[in-house]
Coordinates of C-alpha atoms in Angstrom, one line a residue:
Chain B
X14 CA -8.6 7.7 18.9
X15 CA -11.5 6.2 17.3
X16 CA -14.8 7.6 16.9
X17 CA -16.1 5.4 19.5
X18 CA -13.3 6.5 22.0
X19 CA -13.9 10.2 21.6
X20 CA -17.7 9.7 21.8
X21 CA -17.5 8.0 25.3
X22 CA -14.6 10.7 26.3
X23 CA -17.1 13.5 25.2
X24 CA -19.8 11.7 26.9
X25 CA -18.2 11.5 30.3
X26 CA -16.7 15.4 30.1
X27 CA -20.5 16.6 29.0
X28 CA -21.5 14.7 31.9
X29 CA -19.1 16.5 34.3
X30 CA -19.8 19.8 32.6
X31 CA -23.6 19.3 32.5
X32 CA -25.8 21.9 34.3
X33 CA -27.8 19.0 35.4
X34 CA -24.5 17.9 37.5
X35 CA -24.5 21.2 39.0
X36 CA -28.2 20.8 39.8
X37 CA -27.4 17.4 41.4
X38 CA -24.7 19.1 43.8
X39 CA -26.8 21.7 44.7
X40 CA -29.4 19.2 46.0
X41 CA -27.0 17.3 47.4
X42 CA -25.8 20.3 49.5
X43 CA -29.1 21.3 50.2
X44 CA -29.9 17.9 52.0
X45 CA -26.6 17.2 53.2
X46 CA -27.5 18.5 56.6
X47 CA -31.1 17.2 56.9
X48 CA -30.6 14.2 59.1
X49 CA -34.1 13.1 60.2
X50 CA -35.0 9.6 60.8
X51 CA -33.2 6.8 62.0
X52 CA -30.8 4.3 60.8
X53 CA -32.3 0.6 60.8
X54 CA -31.0 -1.2 63.8
X55 CA -33.0 -4.6 63.9
X56 CA -29.9 -6.4 63.0
X57 CA -26.3 -5.0 64.3
X58 CA -24.7 -4.9 60.5
X59 CA -27.5 -2.2 59.6
X60 CA -26.8 -0.1 62.7
X61 CA -23.2 0.5 62.0
X62 CA -24.5 2.9 58.9
X63 CA -23.1 6.3 59.4
X64 CA -25.9 8.8 59.2
X65 CA -23.8 11.3 57.0
X66 CA -23.3 9.1 54.1
X67 CA -25.4 10.4 51.2
X68 CA -25.1 9.7 47.4
X69 CA -27.2 10.8 44.6
X70 CA -26.7 8.9 41.3
X71 CA -28.9 9.6 38.0
X72 CA -28.1 7.6 34.8
X73 CA -29.8 8.5 31.7
X74 CA -31.7 6.2 29.3
X75 CA -28.9 7.4 27.0
X76 CA -26.3 6.2 29.3
X77 CA -25.1 9.3 30.7
X78 CA -23.6 8.8 34.4
X79 CA -24.3 11.7 36.9
X80 CA -22.7 11.0 40.4
X81 CA -22.8 13.2 43.7
X82 CA -21.7 12.0 47.1
X83 CA -21.2 8.5 48.3
X84 CA -22.0 6.9 45.1
X85 CA -19.3 3.8 45.5
X86 CA -19.9 3.2 49.0
X87 CA -21.5 -0.1 49.6
X88 CA -24.8 -1.2 51.4
X89 CA -27.4 -4.0 51.3
X90 CA -29.9 -3.8 48.6
X91 CA -32.5 -5.1 51.0
X92 CA -36.3 -4.8 49.6
X93 CA -35.2 -3.1 46.6
X94 CA -34.1 -6.6 45.4
X95 CA -37.8 -7.4 45.3
X96 CA -38.6 -5.6 42.3
X97 CA -36.1 -7.3 40.2
X98 CA -36.3 -11.1 41.7
X99 CA -40.2 -10.4 40.4
X100 CA -39.0 -9.4 37.0
X101 CA -36.9 -12.7 37.0
X102 CA -39.9 -15.1 38.3
X103 CA -42.2 -13.3 35.4
X104 CA -39.2 -14.5 32.8
X105 CA -39.4 -18.2 34.4
X106 CA -43.0 -19.1 34.5
X107 CA -44.9 -15.7 32.5
X108 CA -47.7 -13.6 33.7
X109 CA -50.3 -15.9 34.4
X110 CA -48.6 -18.3 36.7
X111 CA -46.9 -15.5 38.5
X112 CA -50.3 -13.8 39.0
X113 CA -51.8 -16.9 40.3
X114 CA -49.1 -17.0 43.1
X115 CA -48.8 -13.4 44.0
X116 CA -51.3 -10.7 43.5
X117 CA -50.6 -7.1 42.5
X118 CA -52.9 -5.2 45.0
X119 CA -51.3 -2.5 47.4
X120 CA -51.9 -3.3 51.0
X121 CA -51.7 -0.3 53.0
X122 CA -50.3 -2.7 55.5
X123 CA -46.6 -2.4 57.0
X124 CA -44.0 -4.5 54.7
X125 CA -43.9 -7.1 57.0
X126 CA -47.4 -8.0 57.8
X127 CA -48.7 -11.6 58.3
X128 CA -51.7 -11.3 55.6
X129 CA -53.0 -13.0 52.7
X130 CA -55.7 -12.2 50.6
X131 CA -58.6 -14.4 52.0
X132 CA -60.1 -15.5 48.8
X133 CA -57.1 -16.8 47.0
X134 CA -54.6 -17.1 49.8
X135 CA -52.1 -15.1 47.8
X136 CA -50.0 -12.8 49.2
X137 CA -50.9 -8.9 48.1
X138 CA -47.8 -8.1 46.1
X139 CA -44.2 -8.8 45.4
X140 CA -43.2 -5.9 47.3
X141 CA -44.2 -7.2 50.8
X142 CA -42.3 -9.8 52.5
X143 CA -45.1 -12.3 52.0
X144 CA -45.1 -11.8 48.2
X145 CA -41.3 -11.3 47.9
X146 CA -40.7 -14.8 49.6
X147 CA -43.3 -16.4 47.3
X148 CA -41.3 -14.9 44.4
X149 CA -38.3 -16.1 45.5
X150 CA -39.9 -19.4 45.7
X151 CA -40.7 -19.1 41.9
X152 CA -37.0 -18.6 40.9
X153 CA -35.9 -21.8 38.9
X154 CA -32.8 -23.6 39.5
X155 CA -31.8 -27.3 40.4
X156 CA -30.2 -26.3 43.7
X157 CA -30.1 -23.4 46.1
X158 CA -26.5 -22.6 44.6
X159 CA -27.8 -22.4 41.2
X160 CA -31.0 -20.4 42.0
X161 CA -28.7 -17.8 43.9
X162 CA -26.2 -17.7 40.8
X163 CA -29.2 -16.9 38.4
X164 CA -30.2 -14.0 40.6
X165 CA -26.6 -12.9 40.9
X166 CA -26.4 -13.1 37.3
X167 CA -29.6 -11.0 36.5
X168 CA -28.6 -8.3 39.0
X169 CA -25.1 -8.3 37.1
X170 CA -27.0 -7.5 33.9
X171 CA -28.7 -4.8 35.4
X172 CA -25.6 -3.1 37.0
X173 CA -23.0 -4.0 34.6
X174 CA -21.0 -5.4 37.5
X175 CA -20.6 -8.7 39.6
X176 CA -22.3 -8.4 43.0
X177 CA -21.7 -10.2 46.0
X178 CA -23.7 -11.2 49.1
X179 CA -22.6 -9.9 52.4
X180 CA -22.5 -13.1 54.5
X181 CA -22.6 -11.5 58.1
X182 CA -25.8 -9.7 57.3
X183 CA -27.3 -12.9 55.6
X184 CA -26.5 -14.8 58.6
X185 CA -28.0 -12.1 61.0
X186 CA -31.1 -11.8 58.8
X187 CA -31.4 -15.6 58.8
X188 CA -30.8 -15.8 62.5
X189 CA -33.3 -13.0 63.2
X190 CA -35.9 -13.8 60.4
X191 CA -38.6 -15.7 62.7
X192 CA -41.4 -13.5 61.1
X193 CA -40.5 -14.1 57.6
X194 CA -40.0 -17.9 58.3
X195 CA -43.9 -17.6 60.1
X196 CA -45.1 -15.9 56.7
X197 CA -43.5 -18.7 54.6
X198 CA -44.8 -21.8 56.6
X199 CA -48.3 -20.0 56.6
X200 CA -48.1 -19.9 52.9
X201 CA -46.8 -23.5 52.5
X202 CA -49.8 -24.3 54.6
X203 CA -52.1 -22.8 52.0
X204 CA -49.7 -24.4 49.1
X205 CA -48.9 -21.0 47.9
X206 CA -45.4 -21.9 47.9
X207 CA -43.2 -25.2 47.3
X208 CA -42.0 -27.2 50.2
X209 CA -38.3 -26.1 49.9
X210 CA -39.1 -23.4 52.4
X211 CA -35.9 -23.1 54.1
X212 CA -34.0 -23.2 50.9
X213 CA -36.2 -20.4 49.5
X214 CA -36.1 -18.4 53.1
X215 CA -32.3 -18.7 52.5
X216 CA -32.5 -17.4 49.0
X217 CA -34.8 -14.5 50.0
X218 CA -32.3 -13.3 53.1
X219 CA -29.6 -13.5 50.5
X220 CA -31.1 -11.8 47.6
X221 CA -31.6 -8.9 50.8
X222 CA -28.1 -9.1 51.5
X223 CA -26.7 -8.4 48.2
X224 CA -24.2 -5.2 48.2
X225 CA -25.0 -2.4 45.9
X226 CA -24.2 1.3 45.9
X227 CA -26.2 4.1 44.5
X228 CA -24.6 4.0 40.8
X229 CA -26.0 0.6 40.9
X230 CA -29.5 1.6 41.8
X231 CA -29.3 4.2 39.1
X232 CA -28.1 1.9 36.5
X233 CA -30.8 -0.8 37.7
X234 CA -33.5 2.0 37.1
X235 CA -32.0 3.3 34.1
X236 CA -32.3 -0.3 32.6
X237 CA -35.8 -0.4 33.2
X238 CA -36.2 3.0 31.9
X239 CA -34.7 2.1 28.8
X240 CA -37.1 -1.0 28.4
X241 CA -34.7 -3.6 30.0
X242 CA -31.7 -3.0 28.3
X243 CA -28.6 -1.7 30.4
X244 CA -27.8 1.8 28.6
X245 CA -24.1 1.5 29.2
X246 CA -23.3 -2.1 28.3
X247 CA -26.0 -2.7 26.2
X248 CA -27.0 -6.0 27.8
X249 CA -30.6 -6.8 28.3
X250 CA -31.5 -7.5 31.6
X251 CA -35.3 -8.0 31.5
X252 CA -37.7 -9.2 28.5
X253 CA -39.1 -6.1 27.4
X254 CA -42.6 -7.6 27.8
X255 CA -42.1 -7.5 31.7
X256 CA -40.5 -4.3 32.0
X257 CA -44.1 -2.7 32.6
X258 CA -45.3 -5.5 34.9
X259 CA -42.3 -4.7 37.3
X260 CA -42.5 -0.8 37.1
X261 CA -46.2 -1.1 37.6
X262 CA -45.8 -3.0 41.2
X263 CA -43.2 -0.6 41.8
X264 CA -45.3 2.7 41.2
X265 CA -48.3 1.2 43.2
X266 CA -46.4 -0.8 46.1
X267 CA -42.9 0.2 46.2
X268 CA -42.8 2.6 48.9
X269 CA -44.0 0.3 51.6
X270 CA -47.3 1.9 53.2
X271 CA -46.2 5.5 52.0
X272 CA -46.9 4.4 48.3
X273 CA -50.1 6.4 47.8
X274 CA -48.6 9.5 48.8
X275 CA -45.7 8.8 46.8
X276 CA -47.4 8.4 43.5
X277 CA -49.3 11.7 44.6
X278 CA -46.0 13.5 45.6
X279 CA -43.4 12.2 43.0
X280 CA -45.4 10.0 40.8
X281 CA -42.3 7.8 39.9
X282 CA -42.2 3.9 39.9
X283 CA -39.6 3.3 42.7
X284 CA -38.5 0.8 45.2
X285 CA -36.8 1.6 48.5
X286 CA -34.8 -0.5 51.1
X287 CA -33.9 -0.5 54.9
X288 CA -30.3 -0.3 53.7
X289 CA -31.2 3.3 52.8
X290 CA -31.4 2.9 49.4
X291 CA -34.0 4.0 46.9
X292 CA -34.1 3.3 43.1
X293 CA -36.5 5.1 41.0
X294 CA -37.0 5.9 37.3
X295 CA -38.9 8.0 34.9
X296 CA -39.7 5.6 31.8
X297 CA -37.9 6.5 28.8
X298 CA -35.8 9.2 30.4
X299 CA -33.7 8.3 33.4
X300 CA -32.9 6.2 36.4
X301 CA -32.1 7.5 39.8
X302 CA -30.4 6.1 42.5
X303 CA -30.0 7.6 46.1
X304 CA -28.1 6.3 49.5
X305 CA -28.8 7.7 52.7
X306 CA -29.4 5.5 55.6
X307 CA -31.6 7.3 58.2
X308 CA -35.3 6.1 57.4
X309 CA -38.6 7.9 58.3
X310 CA -41.1 6.2 60.3
X311 CA -42.3 4.4 57.1
X312 CA -39.1 3.0 56.7
X313 CA -38.0 4.8 53.5
X314 CA -34.9 6.5 53.5
X315 CA -35.5 10.5 54.3
X316 CA -33.2 12.2 52.2
X317 CA -33.8 10.0 49.4
X318 CA -37.6 11.0 49.4
X319 CA -36.7 14.8 49.5
X320 CA -34.1 14.1 46.5
X321 CA -37.0 12.3 44.4
X322 CA -39.6 14.9 45.3
X323 CA -37.4 17.9 44.1
X324 CA -36.2 16.0 40.9
X325 CA -39.6 15.3 40.0
X326 CA -41.0 18.7 40.3
X327 CA -38.3 20.8 38.7
X328 CA -38.0 18.5 35.8
X329 CA -41.8 17.5 35.5
X330 CA -41.0 13.9 35.8
X331 CA -44.5 12.6 37.6
X332 CA -45.9 10.3 35.3
X333 CA -49.0 12.2 34.9
X334 CA -47.6 15.7 34.7
X335 CA -48.8 17.6 31.9
X336 CA -47.6 21.0 32.9
X337 CA -44.3 22.8 31.6
X338 CA -42.0 22.1 34.2
X339 CA -39.5 24.8 35.6
X340 CA -36.3 22.7 34.4
X341 CA -36.3 21.2 30.7
X342 CA -34.6 17.9 31.1
X343 CA -32.9 17.9 27.8
X344 CA -31.6 21.6 28.0
X345 CA -30.3 20.8 31.5
X346 CA -28.6 17.3 30.3
X347 CA -26.8 19.0 27.4
X348 CA -26.4 22.4 28.7
X349 CA -27.6 23.7 25.4
X350 CA -30.5 25.8 26.8
X351 CA -29.6 26.1 30.5
X352 CA -26.9 28.0 32.1
X353 CA -26.2 27.3 35.6
X354 CA -23.5 29.6 35.9
Chain P
X29 CA -24.4 42.0 29.2
X30 CA -22.4 41.8 32.1
X31 CA -22.8 45.3 33.9
X32 CA -19.8 47.3 34.0
X33 CA -20.2 49.6 37.2
X34 CA -19.2 49.5 40.8
X35 CA -23.0 48.9 41.9
X36 CA -22.1 45.4 40.7
X37 CA -25.5 44.1 39.3
X38 CA -24.0 41.3 37.4
X39 CA -26.5 39.0 35.5
X40 CA -24.3 36.0 34.5
X41 CA -20.7 35.2 34.7
X42 CA -19.0 34.1 31.6
X43 CA -16.3 31.4 31.2
X44 CA -13.4 32.2 28.5
X45 CA -11.0 29.1 27.7
X46 CA -8.2 30.1 25.9
X47 CA -6.3 27.3 24.1
X48 CA -3.9 26.1 21.4
X49 CA -3.4 23.0 19.8
X50 CA 0.6 23.5 20.0
X51 CA 2.8 25.2 22.5
X52 CA 4.5 28.4 21.8
X53 CA 1.4 30.3 20.5
X54 CA 1.8 33.0 23.1
X55 CA -1.3 31.6 24.8
X56 CA -0.3 32.7 28.3
X57 CA 0.7 36.3 27.4
X58 CA -2.6 36.5 25.5
X59 CA -4.8 35.1 28.3
X60 CA -2.9 37.8 30.9
X61 CA -3.5 40.7 28.3
X62 CA -7.0 40.0 27.4
X63 CA -8.0 39.3 31.4
X64 CA -6.3 42.6 32.4
X65 CA -8.0 44.5 29.4
X66 CA -11.7 43.4 30.8
X67 CA -10.4 44.0 34.2
X68 CA -9.4 47.4 33.0
X69 CA -13.1 48.1 31.8
X70 CA -14.1 47.5 35.5
X71 CA -15.0 43.8 35.4
X72 CA -13.9 41.4 38.1
X73 CA -11.8 38.9 36.3
X74 CA -10.3 35.8 37.4
X75 CA -7.8 33.8 35.9
X76 CA -6.7 30.0 36.4
X77 CA -3.8 28.3 35.3
X78 CA -4.8 24.9 34.7
X79 CA -1.7 24.4 32.5
X80 CA -0.4 22.0 35.4
X81 CA 2.4 20.0 33.7
X82 CA 4.1 23.6 32.5
X83 CA 2.5 26.7 34.5
X84 CA 3.9 29.9 33.6
X85 CA 1.0 32.7 33.4
X86 CA 2.2 33.7 37.0
X87 CA 5.5 35.1 35.7
X88 CA 3.5 37.7 33.3
X89 CA 1.4 38.8 36.5
X90 CA 4.9 39.1 38.7
X91 CA 3.7 36.4 41.2
X92 CA 6.5 34.7 42.7
X93 CA 6.1 31.2 43.8
X94 CA 7.2 32.1 47.2
X95 CA 4.4 34.3 47.6
X96 CA 1.9 32.1 46.6
X97 CA 2.2 28.8 48.7
X98 CA -1.6 27.9 47.9
X99 CA -1.9 26.6 44.4
X100 CA -4.5 25.0 42.1
X101 CA -2.8 21.8 43.1
X102 CA -3.6 22.5 47.0
X103 CA -7.3 22.7 46.0
X104 CA -7.2 19.5 43.8
X105 CA -5.7 17.5 46.7
X106 CA -8.4 18.8 49.1
X107 CA -5.7 20.9 51.1
X108 CA -7.5 24.4 50.6
X109 CA -10.6 26.0 49.1
X110 CA -9.8 27.0 45.6
X111 CA -10.6 30.8 46.7
X112 CA -7.5 30.5 49.2
X113 CA -5.3 30.0 45.9
X114 CA -6.8 33.2 44.5
X115 CA -4.3 36.1 44.6
X116 CA -5.1 39.8 43.6
X117 CA -2.6 40.5 40.9
X118 CA -4.1 43.6 39.4
X119 CA -1.6 45.9 41.1
X120 CA 1.3 43.9 39.0
X121 CA -0.8 44.2 36.2
X122 CA -1.1 47.8 36.4
X123 CA -4.8 48.2 37.7
X124 CA -4.9 50.7 40.9
X125 CA -8.0 49.4 42.3
X126 CA -7.8 46.2 44.3
X127 CA -10.2 43.4 43.8
X128 CA -10.3 43.4 39.9
X129 CA -7.9 40.8 38.6
X130 CA -7.2 37.3 40.6
X131 CA -4.9 34.7 39.5
X132 CA -5.1 30.9 40.6
X133 CA -1.7 29.7 39.8
X134 CA -0.4 26.3 39.2
X135 CA 2.5 24.8 41.4
X136 CA 6.0 25.2 39.9
X137 CA 7.7 22.7 42.4
X138 CA 8.6 19.6 40.6
X139 CA 7.3 17.6 43.2
X140 CA 3.7 18.7 42.8
X141 CA 4.3 18.6 39.0
X142 CA 5.2 14.9 39.4
X143 CA 2.5 14.3 41.8
X144 CA -0.2 15.3 39.4
X145 CA 1.3 13.6 36.2
X146 CA 1.4 10.2 38.5
X147 CA -1.8 10.2 40.2
X148 CA -3.9 12.7 37.7
X149 CA -6.9 14.1 39.2
X150 CA -10.6 14.3 39.0
X151 CA -11.9 16.7 36.4
X152 CA -15.3 16.8 38.2
X153 CA -13.0 18.8 41.1
X154 CA -11.8 21.1 38.4
X155 CA -15.2 21.9 37.3
X156 CA -16.6 22.1 40.5
X157 CA -13.6 24.6 41.7
X158 CA -14.4 26.9 38.8
X159 CA -18.0 27.5 40.0
X160 CA -16.9 27.8 43.6
X161 CA -14.3 30.3 42.5
X162 CA -16.9 32.4 40.2
X163 CA -19.3 32.6 43.3
X164 CA -16.8 33.2 46.5
X165 CA -15.1 36.2 44.3
X166 CA -18.1 37.4 42.6
X167 CA -16.4 36.9 39.2
X168 CA -17.7 38.5 36.1
X169 CA -15.2 36.6 33.9
X170 CA -13.5 33.7 34.7
X171 CA -10.1 33.0 32.2
X172 CA -9.1 29.2 31.8
X173 CA -5.5 29.0 30.6
X174 CA -5.1 25.4 29.3
X175 CA -2.2 23.4 28.6
X176 CA -1.7 22.8 25.1
X177 CA -2.8 19.9 23.0
X178 CA -6.0 17.8 23.8
X179 CA -6.4 16.2 27.0
X180 CA -9.4 15.7 29.5
X181 CA -8.9 19.1 31.0
X182 CA -9.2 20.7 27.6
X183 CA -12.3 18.8 27.0
X184 CA -13.6 19.9 30.3
X185 CA -12.6 23.7 29.3
X186 CA -14.3 23.3 26.1
X187 CA -17.5 22.0 27.2
X188 CA -18.2 24.5 30.1
X189 CA -16.8 27.7 28.1
X190 CA -19.3 30.6 27.0
X191 CA -16.5 31.4 25.0
X192 CA -13.5 29.5 23.4
X193 CA -10.5 31.1 22.1
X194 CA -8.2 29.3 19.8
X195 CA -4.9 30.9 19.2
X196 CA -3.0 29.9 16.2
X197 CA 0.1 30.9 14.3
X198 CA 0.1 31.3 10.5
X199 CA 2.0 28.1 9.9
X200 CA 0.9 24.4 8.7
X201 CA 1.3 23.0 11.7
X202 CA -1.2 25.3 13.9
X203 CA -3.5 25.1 11.2
X204 CA -3.9 21.4 11.2
X205 CA -4.1 21.3 14.6
X206 CA -6.6 24.0 14.8
X207 CA -8.7 22.2 12.5
X208 CA -8.8 19.1 14.7
X209 CA -9.6 21.3 17.9
X210 CA -12.3 23.0 16.1
X211 CA -13.8 19.7 15.2
X212 CA -13.9 18.5 18.7
X213 CA -15.1 21.9 20.0
X214 CA -18.4 21.6 17.7
X215 CA -18.9 17.8 18.7
X216 CA -18.9 19.0 22.3
X217 CA -21.5 21.8 21.7
X218 CA -19.3 24.9 22.3
X219 CA -21.4 28.0 22.7
X220 CA -19.1 30.3 21.2
X221 CA -15.9 30.0 19.5
X222 CA -13.1 32.7 18.2
X223 CA -9.9 32.5 16.9
X224 CA -7.0 34.7 17.4
X225 CA -4.1 34.6 15.2
X226 CA -0.6 35.4 17.0
X227 CA 2.9 36.0 15.7
X228 CA 1.8 37.1 12.2
X229 CA 4.7 38.2 10.2
X230 CA 4.5 42.1 9.4
X231 CA 4.8 41.4 5.8
X232 CA 1.6 39.4 5.7
X233 CA -1.6 41.5 4.9
X234 CA -3.3 40.9 7.9
X235 CA -7.1 41.8 6.7
X236 CA -6.3 39.0 3.8
X237 CA -4.8 36.6 6.4
X238 CA -8.0 37.1 8.8
X239 CA -10.2 36.7 5.8
X240 CA -8.4 33.3 4.7
X241 CA -8.5 31.9 7.8
X242 CA -12.3 33.0 8.8
X243 CA -13.1 31.0 5.3
X244 CA -11.0 28.4 6.1
X245 CA -12.9 27.3 9.5
X246 CA -16.0 29.0 9.3
X247 CA -15.2 30.6 12.5
X248 CA -14.6 34.5 13.3
X249 CA -11.2 35.9 13.6
X250 CA -11.2 38.3 16.9
X251 CA -7.7 39.6 16.6
X252 CA -4.6 39.4 14.6
X253 CA -1.2 39.9 16.3
X254 CA 2.1 40.7 14.7
X255 CA 5.3 38.8 15.5
X256 CA 7.3 42.0 16.6
X257 CA 10.4 42.3 18.4
X258 CA 9.4 45.5 19.9
X259 CA 6.4 44.0 21.4
X260 CA 8.7 41.2 22.8
X261 CA 11.0 43.4 24.4
X262 CA 8.4 45.7 25.8
X263 CA 6.3 42.6 27.1
X264 CA 9.2 40.8 28.8
X265 CA 7.9 42.3 32.0
X266 CA 4.5 42.8 33.0
X267 CA 1.3 43.0 31.2
X268 CA 1.8 44.6 27.8
X269 CA -1.9 46.4 27.6
X270 CA -1.6 48.4 30.9
X271 CA 1.8 49.3 30.0
X272 CA 1.3 50.4 26.6
X273 CA -2.3 51.2 26.6
X274 CA -2.4 53.2 23.3
X275 CA 0.1 50.6 21.2
X276 CA -1.8 48.8 18.3
X277 CA -1.4 45.5 19.9
X278 CA -3.4 47.0 22.9
X279 CA -6.2 48.3 21.0
X280 CA -6.3 44.6 19.1
X281 CA -6.9 43.3 22.7
X282 CA -9.7 45.7 23.1
X283 CA -11.2 44.3 19.7
X284 CA -11.0 40.8 21.2
X285 CA -12.4 41.8 24.5
X286 CA -15.4 43.6 22.6
X287 CA -16.0 40.1 21.2
X288 CA -16.3 38.4 24.6
X289 CA -18.3 41.2 26.3
X290 CA -20.8 41.2 23.2
X291 CA -24.2 39.2 23.9
X292 CA -24.6 35.9 23.1

């Protein structure tokens, strides 16, 4: 057994034995029965989700993985993809050009609002559908296939595994996406997107139909928290210069029209999706991935919000927190100071 | 320090793992006696036999497999709650009062052992099971009897223990293996580690032996136990320390127990 093998085994055992895992177990138990909200049903594939599915995964920026509940269960990434595709667009074109096409202003409007900035005709931010479609338009590639492959390769760098597009979900999104089609053509009218509108819409519907699990979401968040490098594989997923761009818009716009209250209560950059996922991060510390299909009225996973609220409060993860938290994160991760028995 | 009273105001339960690098060190016998010693002092004590490939400690507590249909294996396979696999063995160990000493045995059925070896199990489950057992039975002390050698289960039991006791015999193979285990235990940030020397020849000077071993490993020796035919004969059935409470060996167990109940 080499030193590396031992370290890996020791790290995995410490993750199992860590009081932090016990904390997550208790959190999972606390909210397992909290079934408020409703599963998204605008396409039949989403309506099939079992409201009881519930997974919590945390990956530290040091690469420790903590999983409780349904962390391997696959679901569609939906709007969570928007934050990461925005990072790819920044790498493709740089900050100035991307900013000229998509603003970074929170809207307070619903995610699917048909509204552009009146002065510049830019969509308000990359987290609303209009901004996400404009962002997808920016993804480079000679063909539709090439562009999708580049997106999937990017997600693979974040998650450390190959991801697939769920074809029935993609076709359903495409068949029912009239509103998104209208938004895209409105932006074409203003010259904010190129004329390959149908190809870009397909790409957008495909990016939303990528299958992920709670562990993937935690790994993606941990990668951002770790400066763009996947803490387990060591592979870079995003140029470090753009990490702050991505997490800034996650913080201000990531939770739909709940974003203001989210920053106030939780204070973590995050992105949610109607598939039931939330990805959230404490920069330099950890990434959180939650999966629970029932959504609240704002379209965010009800239990996912509860979990993030508790984690943020107990470990003092709020970005602007200066008070001593009831739980010291390092102690709970290593078990050195905390005793959860 | 955990309370000893019937009023049962227990602050924090303690997990004690008993391990040896090689087999044949008398680990199960040691575990049974130490657990019983603490139970006699009025603590609520649980023992889990995680030596799934070669279970044995149930014999010392006279728990016949026929009387224990639910085992640790049942829990690991999701067939029972872990507390359903806990049997009150206080009576067999010579403790009059019920609800003091519990054993969670491993299955001795060949099929069950083969199934665990073939499919393995999730160590997370084991960890969760320990915690559930401590809560459900309101234990003051949980003893984990491990399989000799190093495995994922060993690593887990070391990582979660408040006290790790390594048993060794005074011979070269045990010395070397114990050094490896101590090194690993330190890397896993073990909180408190104790050594126990078993099967020491009566001709040896125990004090010198103790001192030498402590110097070699930089770890305290909590007790030295003799290799004695008399003890082997007396211990062939039941738990030695309740049958012969005044024997030197029983007193040595009390010393080890004092290390465990001590603060920190």
